[in-house]
XYZ file of C-alpha atoms in Angstrom:
782
model
C -20.064 -19.351 -17.638
C -16.324 -18.755 -17.723
C -14.534 -16.090 -15.704
C -11.140 -14.825 -16.851
C -8.843 -11.895 -16.249
C -7.136 -10.101 -19.152
C -4.511 -7.325 -19.079
C -5.644 -4.128 -20.838
C -3.029 -1.766 -22.226
C -3.344 1.909 -23.077
C -5.559 3.084 -20.199
C -4.512 6.344 -18.551
C -7.469 7.350 -16.393
C -10.636 6.116 -14.726
C -12.733 7.218 -17.701
C -10.682 4.924 -19.946
C -11.605 1.914 -17.814
C -15.294 2.857 -17.932
C -15.148 3.069 -21.741
C -13.598 -0.422 -22.015
C -16.049 -1.821 -19.471
C -19.018 -0.458 -21.396
C -17.744 -1.949 -24.674
C -17.231 -5.391 -23.117
C -20.685 -5.457 -21.548
C -22.214 -4.897 -24.995
C -20.703 -8.128 -26.352
C -23.348 -10.836 -26.705
C -22.705 -13.573 -24.133
C -20.901 -11.368 -21.612
C -22.680 -11.600 -18.254
C -20.467 -9.117 -16.442
C -17.250 -7.167 -16.984
C -15.201 -5.160 -14.534
C -12.251 -3.080 -15.721
C -9.843 -1.955 -13.039
C -7.825 1.164 -13.856
C -5.325 0.576 -11.041
C -4.480 -3.025 -11.987
C -5.088 -2.368 -15.709
C -6.996 -5.625 -16.026
C -10.469 -6.678 -17.088
C -12.282 -9.479 -15.282
C -14.907 -10.878 -17.649
C -17.604 -13.453 -16.983
C -18.970 -14.796 -20.257
C -20.714 -17.704 -21.935
C -18.116 -19.512 -24.074
C -20.801 -20.837 -26.400
C -21.838 -17.280 -27.320
C -18.737 -15.139 -26.834
C -15.199 -15.970 -27.901
C -12.002 -14.322 -26.679
C -11.444 -12.893 -30.180
C -14.771 -11.063 -29.931
C -13.811 -9.648 -26.545
C -10.525 -8.476 -28.019
C -12.278 -6.795 -30.950
C -14.648 -4.990 -28.599
C -11.716 -3.589 -26.618
C -9.745 -2.765 -29.778
C -12.722 -0.784 -31.082
C -12.338 1.598 -28.145
C -8.673 2.221 -28.990
C -7.269 0.137 -26.148
C -5.831 -3.384 -26.315
C -6.845 -6.631 -24.659
C -3.731 -8.783 -24.266
C -4.256 -12.481 -24.840
C -0.828 -13.657 -26.037
C -0.128 -15.516 -22.804
C -3.709 -16.684 -22.401
C -4.149 -14.259 -19.599
C -1.822 -15.779 -17.804
C -0.639 -15.022 -14.507
C -2.531 -18.051 -13.279
C -0.724 -20.626 -15.400
C 2.403 -22.161 -13.953
C 3.466 -22.972 -17.491
C 3.226 -19.404 -18.784
C 4.421 -18.619 -22.254
C 7.161 -16.328 -21.059
C 9.968 -14.352 -22.566
C 13.544 -14.645 -21.356
C 13.155 -17.941 -19.464
C 16.774 -18.901 -19.869
C 17.928 -15.918 -17.848
C 15.805 -16.699 -14.798
C 17.241 -18.082 -11.587
C 16.435 -21.587 -10.432
C 13.215 -21.722 -8.439
C 11.531 -18.704 -9.979
C 8.651 -18.340 -12.390
C 9.881 -15.981 -15.116
C 8.049 -12.714 -14.748
C 8.288 -11.293 -18.268
C 4.980 -12.297 -19.793
C 3.700 -10.193 -22.658
C 1.563 -7.915 -20.487
C 4.467 -7.247 -18.132
C 6.789 -6.498 -21.024
C 4.318 -3.996 -22.458
C 4.030 -2.344 -19.057
C 7.796 -2.150 -18.712
C 8.010 -0.669 -22.224
C 5.389 1.913 -21.259
C 7.312 2.897 -18.123
C 10.566 3.202 -20.112
C 8.768 5.269 -22.759
C 7.359 7.613 -20.098
C 10.825 8.092 -18.640
C 12.356 8.820 -22.060
C 9.598 11.297 -22.854
C 9.933 12.987 -19.492
C 13.702 13.254 -20.003
C 13.228 14.787 -23.443
C 10.544 17.161 -22.168
C 12.714 18.208 -19.216
C 15.763 18.870 -21.408
C 13.736 20.969 -23.869
C 11.799 22.760 -21.128
C 14.975 24.283 -19.653
C 15.905 26.474 -22.661
C 12.216 27.292 -23.271
C 11.936 28.496 -19.682
C 15.086 30.605 -20.075
C 13.744 32.128 -23.317
C 10.481 32.968 -21.590
C 12.224 35.014 -18.871
C 14.987 36.845 -20.760
C 15.453 39.595 -18.168
C 16.026 37.162 -15.317
C 18.608 35.216 -17.330
C 20.152 38.300 -18.993
C 19.487 37.420 -22.637
C 17.287 40.419 -23.598
C 20.010 41.994 -25.685
C 21.353 38.746 -27.120
C 18.190 37.540 -28.849
C 15.308 39.674 -30.072
C 11.828 39.089 -28.706
C 10.584 37.749 -32.050
C 13.504 35.341 -32.382
C 13.061 34.163 -28.799
C 9.432 33.340 -29.581
C 10.397 31.478 -32.776
C 13.128 29.512 -31.008
C 10.797 28.648 -28.122
C 8.136 27.446 -30.576
C 10.662 25.222 -32.381
C 11.758 23.670 -29.078
C 8.186 23.332 -27.771
C 6.797 21.612 -30.876
C 8.335 18.133 -30.220
C 7.238 18.351 -26.584
C 3.674 19.223 -27.608
C 3.300 16.654 -30.382
C 5.746 13.854 -29.478
C 6.043 13.907 -25.702
C 2.371 14.834 -25.438
C 1.107 12.705 -28.339
C -0.603 10.221 -26.008
C -2.941 12.983 -24.824
C -4.089 13.669 -28.378
C -4.365 9.987 -29.214
C -6.467 9.198 -26.158
C -8.627 12.272 -26.690
C -9.409 11.123 -30.227
C -10.226 7.627 -28.946
C -12.553 9.090 -26.330
C -14.327 11.374 -28.803
C -14.726 8.472 -31.198
C -16.625 6.687 -28.410
C -18.595 9.834 -27.527
C -16.713 10.142 -24.286
C -14.286 12.493 -22.594
C -11.448 11.722 -20.242
C -8.512 13.206 -18.364
C -6.439 13.372 -21.524
C -9.160 15.510 -23.110
C -8.592 18.172 -20.458
C -4.825 18.064 -20.890
C -5.007 18.148 -24.701
C -7.429 21.101 -24.731
C -5.514 23.019 -22.080
C -2.001 22.644 -23.447
C -3.151 23.028 -27.071
C -4.872 26.301 -26.168
C -1.647 27.670 -24.675
C 0.526 26.318 -27.510
C -1.592 27.413 -30.462
C -2.292 30.837 -28.927
C 1.473 31.289 -28.563
C 2.108 29.941 -32.076
C -0.336 32.421 -33.614
C 1.228 35.240 -31.582
C 4.651 34.166 -32.874
C 3.823 33.669 -36.552
C 1.146 36.358 -36.926
C 1.900 39.017 -34.260
C 0.151 41.649 -36.412
C -3.243 40.108 -35.573
C -2.818 41.176 -31.972
C -0.906 44.380 -32.674
C -3.685 45.707 -34.909
C -5.985 45.463 -31.903
C -3.495 47.272 -29.708
C -2.736 44.083 -27.710
C 0.789 42.902 -26.924
C 0.685 39.126 -27.435
C 2.606 36.962 -25.002
C 4.105 33.520 -25.480
C 3.136 30.641 -23.241
C 5.241 27.874 -24.732
C 6.825 27.387 -21.327
C 3.392 26.811 -19.789
C 2.388 24.136 -22.327
C 5.801 22.468 -22.231
C 6.203 22.331 -18.464
C 2.597 21.160 -17.970
C 3.112 18.231 -20.367
C 6.474 17.374 -18.824
C 5.136 17.451 -15.275
C 2.117 15.310 -16.170
C 4.336 12.769 -17.932
C 6.520 12.674 -14.808
C 3.389 12.135 -12.711
C 2.279 9.284 -14.974
C 5.726 7.701 -14.732
C 5.719 7.881 -10.928
C 2.126 6.660 -10.803
C 2.958 3.657 -13.010
C 5.913 2.758 -10.798
C 3.808 3.115 -7.649
C 0.962 1.027 -9.117
C 3.534 -1.664 -9.862
C 4.339 -1.764 -6.160
C 0.636 -2.109 -5.393
C 0.555 -5.399 -7.316
C 3.728 -6.771 -5.683
C 1.718 -9.527 -3.985
C 0.944 -11.221 -7.310
C 4.586 -10.987 -8.380
C 5.755 -12.470 -5.075
C 3.307 -15.355 -5.372
C 4.369 -16.076 -8.943
C 8.049 -16.086 -8.001
C 7.453 -18.798 -5.414
C 7.118 -21.641 -7.882
C 9.988 -23.990 -8.623
C 11.372 -23.982 -12.147
C 12.330 -27.657 -12.456
C 11.390 -31.038 -10.990
C 13.390 -34.226 -10.413
C 11.124 -37.015 -11.704
C 11.559 -40.773 -11.480
C 11.029 -42.187 -14.948
C 11.701 -45.495 -16.714
C 14.142 -47.892 -15.029
C 13.971 -45.791 -11.857
C 16.091 -43.053 -13.434
C 16.145 -39.551 -11.962
C 15.559 -36.906 -14.668
C 15.382 -33.140 -14.135
C 12.670 -31.523 -16.269
C 10.986 -28.061 -16.464
C 7.799 -27.923 -14.405
C 5.691 -27.212 -17.498
C 6.559 -30.760 -18.674
C 5.183 -32.436 -15.560
C 2.263 -34.834 -15.907
C -0.297 -35.996 -13.378
C 0.955 -39.266 -11.882
C 4.654 -38.397 -12.184
C 6.774 -39.577 -9.244
C 8.931 -36.694 -8.025
C 11.933 -36.740 -5.701
C 12.448 -33.798 -3.338
C 15.668 -33.399 -1.358
C 16.221 -31.284 1.772
C 16.229 -27.540 1.045
C 14.471 -27.867 -2.325
C 11.162 -26.368 -3.376
C 8.329 -28.775 -3.987
C 7.555 -28.454 -7.729
C 3.796 -29.116 -7.717
C 0.911 -30.453 -5.620
C 0.838 -34.125 -4.750
C 0.741 -36.948 -2.188
C 3.787 -38.420 -0.416
C 4.316 -42.069 -1.318
C 7.719 -42.625 0.315
C 9.627 -40.914 3.125
C 8.780 -38.104 5.517
C 9.898 -34.554 6.179
C 9.184 -31.198 7.758
C 7.878 -28.643 5.258
C 7.800 -24.848 5.432
C 4.393 -23.788 4.068
C 4.598 -20.172 5.267
C 4.743 -18.713 1.752
C 1.224 -19.902 0.971
C -0.451 -20.325 4.366
C 1.164 -17.531 6.371
C 2.007 -20.068 9.109
C 5.599 -19.692 10.298
C 6.079 -23.156 11.854
C 7.134 -26.039 9.555
C 4.587 -28.864 9.197
C 5.556 -32.519 9.657
C 4.521 -34.672 6.697
C 4.486 -38.459 6.303
C 3.422 -41.014 3.708
C -0.107 -40.294 2.496
C -0.003 -36.602 3.369
C -0.640 -33.848 0.843
C 2.165 -31.486 -0.189
C 1.765 -28.079 -1.798
C 3.803 -26.875 -4.758
C 6.207 -23.949 -4.067
C 6.605 -24.837 -0.376
C 10.092 -25.698 0.919
C 11.283 -29.104 2.091
C 13.280 -28.519 5.277
C 14.681 -31.866 6.446
C 14.187 -35.338 4.973
C 14.056 -36.510 1.364
C 10.808 -37.972 0.056
C 9.007 -39.043 -3.097
C 5.524 -37.899 -3.998
C 3.010 -38.448 -6.771
C 1.902 -35.339 -8.708
C -1.864 -34.920 -8.369
C -2.244 -31.382 -9.766
C -0.221 -29.447 -12.319
C -0.302 -26.113 -14.119
C -3.335 -23.921 -13.515
C -4.909 -26.520 -11.188
C -2.229 -26.247 -8.504
C -2.879 -24.643 -5.163
C -0.522 -21.725 -5.896
C -2.093 -21.029 -9.289
C -5.562 -21.057 -7.766
C -4.433 -18.616 -5.067
C -2.943 -16.293 -7.706
C -6.169 -16.505 -9.702
C -8.275 -15.662 -6.641
C -6.085 -12.680 -5.760
C -6.118 -11.429 -9.358
C -9.892 -11.593 -9.540
C -10.251 -9.856 -6.179
C -7.850 -7.109 -7.243
C -9.708 -6.650 -10.512
C -13.160 -6.434 -8.915
C -14.904 -3.273 -7.749
C -16.078 -2.504 -4.234
C -19.568 -0.967 -3.840
C -17.954 2.219 -2.511
C -16.246 2.657 -5.888
C -19.561 3.124 -7.690
C -19.846 6.703 -6.460
C -16.369 7.529 -7.745
C -17.169 5.874 -11.108
C -20.400 7.852 -11.489
C -18.634 11.114 -10.704
C -15.730 10.271 -13.044
C -18.215 9.718 -15.876
C -19.589 13.257 -15.556
C -16.437 14.924 -14.275
C -14.653 15.889 -17.497
C -17.656 17.466 -19.280
C -18.433 19.457 -16.122
C -14.825 20.691 -15.906
C -14.867 21.741 -19.569
C -18.056 23.732 -18.927
C -16.491 25.335 -15.831
C -13.367 26.271 -17.817
C -15.468 27.901 -20.574
C -17.473 29.820 -17.955
C -14.194 30.886 -16.333
C -12.824 32.208 -19.637
C -16.091 34.018 -20.389
C -16.326 35.718 -16.983
C -12.694 36.853 -16.978
C -12.893 38.109 -20.546
C -16.219 39.887 -19.925
C -14.732 41.492 -16.806
C -12.172 43.203 -19.026
C -9.065 41.246 -18.111
C -8.296 40.508 -21.753
C -7.790 37.397 -23.803
C -4.425 36.405 -22.328
C -5.407 36.377 -18.643
C -8.730 34.707 -19.489
C -6.879 32.008 -21.435
C -4.441 31.338 -18.594
C -7.279 30.799 -16.098
C -9.122 28.660 -18.664
C -6.029 26.427 -18.944
C -5.531 26.343 -15.155
C -9.055 24.987 -14.593
C -8.577 22.272 -17.217
C -5.211 21.200 -15.839
C -5.985 21.314 -12.090
C -8.950 18.942 -12.423
C -8.010 15.363 -11.626
C -10.461 12.490 -12.116
C -7.426 10.169 -11.947
C -7.185 10.629 -8.179
C -10.859 9.645 -7.890
C -10.317 6.660 -10.164
C -7.318 5.443 -8.173
C -8.719 6.026 -4.678
C -10.519 2.689 -4.316
C -8.778 0.184 -6.644
C -5.233 0.867 -5.430
C -6.271 0.267 -1.822
C -8.146 -2.899 -2.874
C -5.073 -4.147 -4.755
C -2.767 -3.668 -1.792
C -5.333 -4.940 0.738
C -6.152 -8.164 -1.096
C -2.465 -8.713 -1.877
C -1.506 -8.246 1.758
C -4.255 -10.661 2.737
C -2.809 -13.282 0.397
C 0.586 -12.935 2.090
C -1.144 -13.841 5.371
C -3.085 -16.760 3.878
C -6.335 -14.744 3.694
C -7.968 -14.888 0.266
C -10.792 -12.442 -0.467
C -13.078 -13.529 -3.310
C -13.735 -9.950 -4.430
C -13.535 -6.305 -3.393
C -17.116 -6.381 -2.125
C -16.135 -9.054 0.415
C -13.230 -6.919 1.600
C -15.556 -3.948 2.041
C -18.422 -5.799 3.760
C -16.196 -7.576 6.300
C -15.672 -4.439 8.364
C -19.447 -3.964 8.856
C -20.073 -7.275 10.656
C -21.867 -7.497 14.023
C -21.936 -11.267 14.591
C -19.546 -14.137 13.871
C -21.095 -17.616 13.786
C -18.675 -20.546 14.079
C -19.434 -24.112 13.121
C -18.046 -26.467 15.765
C -16.637 -29.645 14.234
C -13.623 -29.001 12.036
C -13.820 -25.257 12.656
C -13.488 -24.548 16.380
C -12.275 -28.103 16.912
C -9.728 -30.080 14.938
C -12.416 -32.344 13.519
C -10.322 -35.375 14.468
C -12.174 -36.836 17.448
C -10.975 -39.820 19.422
C -13.010 -42.474 21.232
C -12.739 -42.007 24.999
C -15.205 -44.592 26.251
C -17.416 -47.579 25.418
C -20.303 -47.876 27.860
C -22.402 -51.078 27.696
C -26.135 -51.058 28.483
C -27.345 -54.434 27.257
C -24.381 -55.702 25.225
C -20.647 -56.350 25.642
C -18.096 -53.660 24.820
C -16.598 -55.823 22.087
C -19.941 -56.325 20.355
C -20.831 -52.636 20.684
C -17.571 -51.654 18.997
C -17.902 -54.331 16.281
C -21.466 -53.346 15.345
C -20.796 -49.593 15.539
C -17.603 -49.814 13.486
C -19.354 -52.005 10.899
C -22.005 -49.312 10.438
C -19.561 -46.392 10.547
C -17.135 -47.803 7.979
C -19.687 -46.696 5.361
C -19.506 -43.069 6.562
C -17.036 -40.221 5.938
C -17.903 -38.366 9.154
C -14.934 -37.608 11.494
C -16.631 -39.541 14.332
C -16.954 -42.535 12.009
C -13.253 -42.364 11.244
C -12.384 -42.349 14.958
C -14.532 -45.414 15.681
C -13.323 -47.408 12.673
C -9.688 -46.576 13.386
C -10.114 -47.707 16.984
C -11.662 -50.991 15.845
C -8.858 -51.556 13.362
C -6.144 -50.866 15.918
C -7.358 -53.036 18.791
C -4.420 -55.125 19.946
C -1.875 -52.875 18.280
C 0.464 -50.361 19.879
C -1.051 -46.929 20.501
C 0.336 -43.599 21.626
C -2.974 -41.728 21.728
C -3.772 -40.971 25.401
C -7.553 -41.109 24.906
C -7.926 -44.528 23.335
C -4.867 -46.307 24.741
C -6.805 -47.412 27.829
C -9.589 -48.831 25.661
C -7.116 -50.856 23.609
C -5.466 -52.179 26.772
C -8.861 -53.097 28.188
C -9.723 -55.053 25.034
C -6.867 -57.448 25.908
C -5.836 -57.938 22.296
C -9.237 -59.232 21.260
C -9.631 -59.181 17.496
C -12.437 -56.973 16.214
C -14.313 -58.404 13.220
C -16.323 -56.007 11.051
C -19.491 -57.277 9.384
C -21.124 -56.526 6.058
C -23.938 -54.000 6.307
C -27.085 -54.211 4.175
C -29.598 -51.426 3.533
C -27.202 -48.864 4.966
C -28.729 -45.393 5.396
C -27.101 -42.192 6.680
C -29.411 -39.618 8.253
C -27.590 -36.248 8.494
C -27.811 -34.764 11.967
C -29.136 -38.012 13.405
C -26.907 -41.015 12.693
C -26.926 -44.297 10.772
C -28.985 -47.428 10.309
C -28.316 -50.735 8.659
C -28.886 -54.492 8.744
C -26.162 -56.863 9.990
C -26.344 -60.660 9.986
C -25.593 -62.088 13.432
C -25.901 -65.839 14.139
C -27.505 -66.276 10.726
C -30.220 -63.744 11.552
C -30.605 -60.283 10.006
C -30.865 -57.604 12.681
C -31.459 -53.891 12.200
C -29.281 -51.515 14.188
C -29.335 -47.778 14.780
C -26.273 -45.775 15.781
C -26.539 -42.055 16.493
C -27.677 -39.327 18.855
C -30.739 -39.039 21.080
C -32.721 -37.477 18.216
C -32.286 -40.709 16.273
C -33.322 -42.825 19.250
C -36.421 -40.671 19.768
C -37.410 -40.884 16.090
C -37.118 -44.699 16.241
C -39.010 -44.893 19.566
C -36.018 -46.282 21.446
C -36.268 -45.466 25.155
C -32.970 -44.270 26.694
C -34.447 -42.674 29.814
C -32.813 -45.277 32.082
C -29.417 -44.088 30.875
C -30.197 -40.359 30.670
C -28.018 -39.316 33.622
C -25.037 -41.237 32.288
C -25.455 -39.688 28.831
C -25.870 -36.185 30.243
C -22.731 -36.559 32.368
C -20.593 -37.136 29.291
C -22.310 -34.383 27.321
C -21.801 -31.831 30.088
C -18.068 -32.550 29.818
C -18.194 -31.540 26.149
C -18.152 -35.065 24.728
C -20.382 -36.490 22.012
C -22.442 -39.526 22.984
C -23.299 -41.981 20.183
C -25.941 -44.561 21.165
C -26.215 -48.032 19.612
C -29.588 -49.801 19.568
C -31.492 -52.507 17.818
C -35.185 -52.194 17.037
C -36.138 -52.895 20.643
C -33.670 -51.295 23.038
C -30.480 -49.312 23.519
C -27.452 -51.619 23.600
C -24.690 -49.248 24.612
C -22.904 -45.981 23.991
C -19.617 -44.825 22.537
C -18.352 -41.430 23.715
C -16.121 -39.329 21.511
C -14.114 -36.215 22.299
C -12.745 -33.625 19.885
C -9.922 -31.234 20.763
C -10.044 -27.474 20.293
C -7.908 -25.972 17.561
C -4.882 -23.977 18.577
C -5.835 -20.330 18.508
C -9.603 -20.873 18.940
C -9.741 -19.235 22.372
C -7.428 -16.427 21.282
C -9.506 -15.770 18.140
C -12.769 -15.578 20.107
C -11.213 -13.222 22.667
C -9.869 -10.956 19.907
C -13.271 -10.872 18.199
C -14.845 -9.801 21.484
C -12.242 -7.040 21.727
C -13.385 -5.857 18.272
C -16.910 -5.522 19.676
C -18.363 -8.550 17.872
C -20.818 -11.097 19.236
C -19.611 -14.693 18.780
C -22.032 -17.618 18.365
C -21.382 -21.353 17.917
C -23.711 -23.421 15.735
C -23.681 -27.212 15.930
C -25.710 -30.366 15.551
C -24.652 -31.392 19.063
C -27.143 -31.256 21.892
C -27.382 -28.246 24.188
C -25.252 -29.707 26.997
C -22.308 -30.713 24.800
C -22.484 -27.470 22.866
C -22.525 -25.315 26.009
C -19.558 -27.194 27.450
C -17.479 -26.492 24.328
C -18.696 -22.879 24.154
C -17.756 -22.286 27.782
C -14.267 -23.649 27.189
C -13.731 -21.381 24.172
C -15.412 -18.311 25.674
C -18.284 -18.047 23.197
C -21.324 -15.877 24.012
C -24.220 -17.923 22.685
C -24.969 -21.368 21.308
C -27.293 -22.622 18.578
C -27.456 -26.362 19.327
C -29.348 -29.325 17.840
C -29.206 -27.633 14.434
C -29.260 -29.999 11.460
C -26.898 -29.171 8.545
C -29.782 -28.176 6.279
C -31.177 -25.844 8.963
C -27.999 -23.831 9.550
C -28.713 -21.378 6.734
C -32.160 -20.743 8.262
C -30.548 -19.788 11.571
C -28.255 -17.357 9.747
C -31.301 -15.864 8.030
C -33.011 -15.377 11.393
C -30.025 -13.423 12.699
C -30.001 -11.286 9.555
C -33.731 -10.619 9.913
C -33.009 -8.949 13.244
C -30.845 -6.391 11.417
C -27.446 -7.958 12.067
C -24.560 -8.305 9.621
C -23.519 -11.936 9.991
C -20.385 -13.876 9.115
C -20.449 -17.677 9.042
C -17.190 -19.565 9.588
C -17.185 -23.191 8.462
C -15.290 -25.894 6.639
C -16.846 -25.036 3.263
C -18.362 -28.492 2.704
C -21.341 -29.298 4.979
C -21.704 -25.614 5.761
C -22.008 -24.395 2.163
C -25.675 -23.251 2.372
C -24.972 -21.298 5.569
C -21.781 -19.824 4.109
C -23.700 -18.670 1.056
C -26.548 -17.214 3.147
C -24.274 -15.183 5.448
C -23.272 -11.621 4.609
C -19.716 -12.930 4.691
C -18.937 -16.637 4.396
C -15.502 -17.599 5.701
C -14.267 -21.072 4.774
C -11.191 -22.846 6.064
C -8.691 -24.170 3.555
C -8.275 -27.932 3.776
C -5.054 -29.226 2.255
C -4.871 -28.087 -1.324
C -8.640 -28.044 -1.868
C -9.512 -24.376 -1.619
C -13.128 -23.720 -2.489
C -14.565 -20.208 -2.715
C -17.760 -21.103 -4.498
C -19.894 -20.543 -1.409
C -17.602 -18.350 0.674
C -16.337 -14.780 0.464
C -13.096 -15.304 2.358
C -10.861 -18.376 2.474
C -8.370 -18.919 5.306
C -5.691 -21.068 3.710
C -4.119 -22.315 6.935
C -7.391 -22.990 8.759
C -6.166 -20.939 11.748
C -9.143 -19.097 13.252
C -6.941 -16.142 14.142
C -7.086 -15.456 10.428
C -10.729 -14.370 10.949
C -9.500 -11.577 13.195
C -6.781 -10.625 10.711
C -9.304 -10.575 7.838
C -11.656 -8.240 9.691
C -8.794 -6.007 10.822
C -7.452 -5.817 7.277
C -10.928 -4.925 6.009
C -11.181 -2.076 8.539
C -7.723 -0.780 7.626
C -8.440 -0.962 3.891
C -11.783 0.817 4.142
C -10.256 3.531 6.297
C -7.573 3.948 3.646
C -10.163 4.146 0.841
C -12.139 6.788 2.707
C -8.958 8.821 3.225
C -8.183 8.546 -0.493
C -11.687 9.611 -1.515
C -11.683 12.476 0.982
C -8.450 13.910 -0.414
C -9.424 13.238 -4.039
C -12.819 14.920 -3.656
C -11.404 17.644 -1.439
C -8.607 18.404 -3.885
C -11.009 18.951 -6.761
C -13.666 20.749 -4.728
C -11.137 23.244 -3.348
C -8.668 23.772 -6.200
C -10.980 23.950 -9.227
C -12.650 27.111 -7.856
C -9.209 28.512 -6.964
C -8.029 27.894 -10.534
C -11.197 29.581 -11.806
C -10.228 32.695 -9.832
C -12.612 32.668 -6.886
C -9.878 34.128 -4.628
C -8.954 36.930 -7.009
C -11.618 39.524 -6.047
C -10.528 39.555 -2.394
C -6.882 38.435 -2.255
C -5.805 38.924 -5.906
C -4.717 35.248 -6.020
C -4.794 33.171 -9.222
C -3.336 29.750 -9.921
C -0.562 29.438 -12.476
C -1.255 26.522 -14.880
C 2.243 25.159 -14.239
C 1.522 24.903 -10.510
C -1.840 23.381 -11.395
C -0.100 20.657 -13.417
C 2.233 19.863 -10.528
C -0.657 19.709 -8.072
C -2.664 17.483 -10.397
C 0.187 14.981 -10.755
C 0.843 15.090 -7.005
C -2.789 14.285 -6.193
C -2.733 10.974 -8.100
C 0.638 9.979 -6.697
C -0.417 10.818 -3.141
C -3.474 8.544 -3.432
C -1.326 5.616 -4.585
C 1.308 6.226 -1.903
C -1.370 6.394 0.783
C -2.697 3.022 -0.404
C 0.801 1.571 -0.195
C 0.781 2.259 3.548
C -1.384 -0.860 3.826
C 1.770 -2.862 3.151
C 2.656 -2.253 6.808
C -0.257 -4.467 7.929
C 0.939 -7.375 10.065
């Protein structure tokens, strides 16, 4: 299955997005499709072997809207096919892709149409109130009507053409939308006035003095066009996060090519394996690994971390970050759509284009809204006319009901807040996989943290070698020989210690061990029949003095399973574990030989994150494969409530399930690798970004920087966003519930109050704009 995001042009209301969504879901091979009215994009998951992009485009085209594929979707490609590249400043991705250009054209067109409508509406308004403006005697009533009709015609059929076009599209698809209401309402006023102007005798023969309402139709159209213009501008601000991310990328790269020559090339010409030179103050063009030099790099634009990070040979660098101090060379490992920045943009786009569960209610209501409003308007006309108020007054109230109704506010309430919320998260290095994740995060009761690599740095150091029945040197040699086959952080610490014996060391934990070794050379042996047992340790055969011997190296669970008695050393082992250290025991097939103790350091911000989560009213649990004593020592240091210890990697998801079975909403925070099953099982899986490898396959939220304080920020942002959505929905529902009856005339019997259609048009436009502006308040989140 392939998942892509496509811009959709021509949508003007929530009903439009539902029409496109329905058409896409009917295409054979499409698993799911979500069309977001606020972002004007469709996120489609489809089987490439059964559905082609051309078929998706045809399905959208059949509804009267357009799926844009010129730039291959392309806000996620660093080598976009863009317009106007030559005019861009150095260090920026050009922003004028085809979809953006169409949007800019639409905004310009709306402004031109509003300007024309406004200019023509002024004389029409004057002609409609001749006494106020003193023109009664200058122009006859009939001529005023004719002149007003001539001026109103281009407003009705040019400025307002989009309402007719979209109404026809909707009817063709057996649907109705916001434009249907506007087209019916303004056409009723215009054509009634046109008949009264051209054939006044029809009304005069019935003893009725016909009035002209060209001003009503004209001003309504002009106000709605103005509202659409302001809404489009505001929605553009809602998607600022994507634009900011795209602008981060460098435009060129200085590569080292044949004969060690330095050549400056556009980034879309980079190839994997290129050697790139970066000088102080320059942006790093793409992702790669430093092969020469060192520097301090500002990664704040993609991680949200303000402090520069020191980098040396072998370290990973991220494209679009800024080199602060030294010059260095690096090898390009990822280019184009595979780079870290492109993946972040893609994640944010997909999150912004997805729908939160809370939006389903608004979508259902929007689907029935327009037909219901049309029925209410017809009932309104019938009641007023039957009550003897005449055709004119009945028509005015009929138009007012049609114009005051606003499904657009309902359609914008959720997606605009989601767009701003997910975008703001990206600015802080918090990537939400979809809108559902953003919504669910605020409902959590429990946060479960993995220990190694999550609460701790995952870079343990050896702090002691304790012999039982073997020398320290032999214990280290055998253990390191076994561990060199493993990728576990503890293995790395032991192997690095063995490799550095006799060399200079600045690490305070293992310096004493190196000094004690008195420059003895550690020799690693070949291991046969190596076997790693997750959650237990390792085993393997090593030849010593021409004899094959089997060794085990791991925790007490491993010793117990192999019937190795360590009871004589229990107190010594427990002492280290109670201090929060990990004890790794080495044995042969007969007895325990010795122990290596390893200590991991807490991540900066771990204690602060746990304290903040407590302040939010959440229970915090640590889950680890360590024994109870070690786990409790770490938990006490961090301030964690409860511990799930001695849990094997494959059993972590079961523990999460047990918590959920008790009725709790659970988040799991892990490194996204060993913890994948638990991350997937949790209501919200939160993975920590590691270098440029950001995986969201099993997690709902990714913290790019790996700082646990990002968990607190993610939950706070979720709460703020959901509060904003609820405010939007309250005002959108409230607006329609209150004002539609007012427009229908419910206040007239008691207070003689009716709603002028012109005021209704202004209120309708204001409701949509207010929802977008309220969503933009989320930009203040820090």
